[in-house]
XYZ file of C-alpha atoms in Angstrom:
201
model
C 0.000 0.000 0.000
C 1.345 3.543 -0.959
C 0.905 4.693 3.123
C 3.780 2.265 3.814
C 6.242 3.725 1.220
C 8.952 5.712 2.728
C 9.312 9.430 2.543
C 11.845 9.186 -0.522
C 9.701 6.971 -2.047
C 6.299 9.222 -1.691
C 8.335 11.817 -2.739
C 9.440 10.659 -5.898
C 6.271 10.026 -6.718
C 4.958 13.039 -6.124
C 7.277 14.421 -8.623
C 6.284 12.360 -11.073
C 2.574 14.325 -10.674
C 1.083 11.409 -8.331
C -1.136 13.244 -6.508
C -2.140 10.132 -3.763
C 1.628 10.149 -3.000
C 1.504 13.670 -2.241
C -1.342 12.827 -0.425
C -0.003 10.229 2.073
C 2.740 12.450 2.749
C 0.214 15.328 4.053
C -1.713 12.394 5.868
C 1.808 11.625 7.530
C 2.689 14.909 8.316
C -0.575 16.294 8.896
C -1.091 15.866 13.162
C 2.725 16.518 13.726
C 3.082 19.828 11.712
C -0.555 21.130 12.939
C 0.249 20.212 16.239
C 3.650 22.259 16.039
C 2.516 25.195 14.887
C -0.673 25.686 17.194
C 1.795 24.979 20.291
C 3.525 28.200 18.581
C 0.735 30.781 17.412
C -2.348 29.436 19.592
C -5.128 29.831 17.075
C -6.730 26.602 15.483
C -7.889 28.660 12.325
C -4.658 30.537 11.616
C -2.920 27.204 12.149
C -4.936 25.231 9.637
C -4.431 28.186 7.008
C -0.720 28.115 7.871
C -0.497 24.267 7.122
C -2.324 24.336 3.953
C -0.245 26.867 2.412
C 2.936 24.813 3.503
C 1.143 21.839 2.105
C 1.187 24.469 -1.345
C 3.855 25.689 -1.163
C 5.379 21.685 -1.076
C 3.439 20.646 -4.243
C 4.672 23.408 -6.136
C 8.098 23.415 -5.091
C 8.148 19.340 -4.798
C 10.982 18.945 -7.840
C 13.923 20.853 -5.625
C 12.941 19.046 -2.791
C 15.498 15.932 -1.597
C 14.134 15.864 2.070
C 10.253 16.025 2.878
C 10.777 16.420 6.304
C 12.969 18.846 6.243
C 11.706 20.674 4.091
C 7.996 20.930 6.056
C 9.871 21.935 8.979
C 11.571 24.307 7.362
C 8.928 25.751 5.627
C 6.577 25.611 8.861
C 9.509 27.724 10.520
C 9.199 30.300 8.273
C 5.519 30.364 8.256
C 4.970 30.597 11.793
C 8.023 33.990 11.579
C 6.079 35.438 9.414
C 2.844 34.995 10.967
C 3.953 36.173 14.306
C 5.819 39.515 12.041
C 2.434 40.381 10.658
C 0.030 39.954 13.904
C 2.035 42.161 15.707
C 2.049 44.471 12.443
C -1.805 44.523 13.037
C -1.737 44.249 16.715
C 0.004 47.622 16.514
C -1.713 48.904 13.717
C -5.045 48.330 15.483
C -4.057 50.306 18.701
C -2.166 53.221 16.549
C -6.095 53.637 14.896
C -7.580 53.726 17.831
C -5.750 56.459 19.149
C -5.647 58.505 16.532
C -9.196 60.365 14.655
C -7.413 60.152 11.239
C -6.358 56.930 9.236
C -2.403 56.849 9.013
C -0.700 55.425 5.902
C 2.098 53.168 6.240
C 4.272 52.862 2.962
C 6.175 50.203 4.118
C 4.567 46.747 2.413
C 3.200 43.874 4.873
C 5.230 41.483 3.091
C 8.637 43.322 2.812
C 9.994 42.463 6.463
C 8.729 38.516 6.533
C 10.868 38.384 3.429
C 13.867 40.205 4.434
C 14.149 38.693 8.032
C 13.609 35.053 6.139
C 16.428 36.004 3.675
C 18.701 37.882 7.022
C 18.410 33.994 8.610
C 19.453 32.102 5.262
C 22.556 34.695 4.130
C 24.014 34.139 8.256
C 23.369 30.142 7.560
C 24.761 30.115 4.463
C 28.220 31.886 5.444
C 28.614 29.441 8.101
C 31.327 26.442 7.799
C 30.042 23.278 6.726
C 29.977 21.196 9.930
C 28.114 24.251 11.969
C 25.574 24.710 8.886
C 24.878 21.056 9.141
C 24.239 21.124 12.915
C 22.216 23.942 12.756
C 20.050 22.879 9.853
C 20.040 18.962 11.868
C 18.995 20.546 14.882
C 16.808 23.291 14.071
C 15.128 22.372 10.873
C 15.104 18.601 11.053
C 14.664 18.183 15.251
C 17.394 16.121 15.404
C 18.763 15.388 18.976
C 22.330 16.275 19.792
C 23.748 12.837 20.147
C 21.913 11.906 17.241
C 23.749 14.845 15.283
C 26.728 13.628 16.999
C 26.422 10.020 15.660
C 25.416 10.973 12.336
C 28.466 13.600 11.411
C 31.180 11.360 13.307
C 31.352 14.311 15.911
C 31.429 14.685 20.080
C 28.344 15.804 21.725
C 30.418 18.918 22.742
C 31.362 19.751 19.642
C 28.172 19.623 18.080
C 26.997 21.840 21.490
C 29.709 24.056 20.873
C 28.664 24.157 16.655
C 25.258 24.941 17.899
C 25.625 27.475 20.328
C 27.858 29.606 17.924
C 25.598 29.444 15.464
C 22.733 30.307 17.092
C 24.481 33.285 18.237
C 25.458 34.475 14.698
C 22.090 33.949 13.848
C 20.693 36.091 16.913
C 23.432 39.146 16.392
C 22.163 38.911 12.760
C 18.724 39.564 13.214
C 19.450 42.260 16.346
C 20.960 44.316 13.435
C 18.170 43.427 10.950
C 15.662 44.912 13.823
C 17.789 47.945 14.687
C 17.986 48.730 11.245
C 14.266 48.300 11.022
C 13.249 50.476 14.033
C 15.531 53.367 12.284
C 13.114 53.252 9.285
C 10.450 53.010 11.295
C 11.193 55.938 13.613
C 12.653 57.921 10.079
C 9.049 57.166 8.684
C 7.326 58.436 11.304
C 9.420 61.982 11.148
C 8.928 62.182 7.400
C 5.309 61.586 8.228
C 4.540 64.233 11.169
C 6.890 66.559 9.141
C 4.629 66.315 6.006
C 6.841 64.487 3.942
C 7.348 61.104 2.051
C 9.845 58.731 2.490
C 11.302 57.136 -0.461
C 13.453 53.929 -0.655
């Protein structure tokens, strides 16, 4: 029965436009991944929507993909960033309305810091070494335990700690720059906007 195929197996399928592979490997994935991101955003609604357009996003991208299951965490990662970016966008939004008896225009597109934060991650990843890129991705993206990532690369526990910890460092003195940066536009927005003027990237 194609439900006891293996992941590489369903996969390769799937790119061959077998849509009951593809299938199988949402049925598989389906609790785990749902389950994951609720724990994360706490709203059964959003969390569905999220899913489905990681299940989307996986069908159309399924011919660059070698791992499934890294790949759905990975993209469920990214979702649940970007989610979180644009309900505090609205959050904030919401109470700047209410306290103010005019509308206020924000030039800045919804979209634009999901995509830059996602790409601020994958340029500090990709200038990493390969033994702490492969920990990272092992641990973060593919949930792998650290003797697990130990036994797999041939490596001590401590040095795959050690990998680990630097790299989530890089990643987290990355993205305090990205925000800095940000808050300057914001706060250089804002002048432009009480002084009556536009802003232009």
């Amino acid at each position: 029965m194609i439900e006891n195929l293996t992941d590489a197996e369903l996969l390769s399928l799937s790119q061959t436009g077998d849509e009951k592979a593809f299938e199988a490997i949402m049925y598989r994935y389906n609790t785990q991944l749902y389950r994951y991101i609720y724990t994360r955003i706490r709203s059964e609604h959003d969390a569905k929507d999220l899913l489905q357009e990681v299940f989307i996003s996986c069908w159309k991208n399924r011919y660059t993909i070698n791992n499934i299951a890294a790949y759905l965490k990975r993209s469920v990662h990214y979702a649940i960033i970007d989610w979180q970016i644009e309900n505090k966008k609205v959050l904030a939004r919401q109470a700047t309305l209410l306290e103010k008896d005019e509308p206020t225009t924000y030039p800045v597109e919804d979209q634009l810091i999901s995509v830059e934060l996602r790409e601020e991650v994958e340029t500090e990843i990709s200038k990493m070494n390969e033994t702490m890129r492969k920990i990272f991705v092992s641990s973060r993206w593919e949930s792998k335990s650290i003797p697990e990532i130990a036994q797999e690369y041939g490596l001590s526990e401590q040095t795959v700690k050690n990998n680990l910890s630097l790299a989530l460092k890089r990643i987290r003195l990355r993205l305090a720059a990205f925000f800095l940066m940000l808050v300057y536009i914001l706060v250089t927005l804002s002048l432009q906007f009480l002084n009556g003027t536009t802003f232009h990237f």
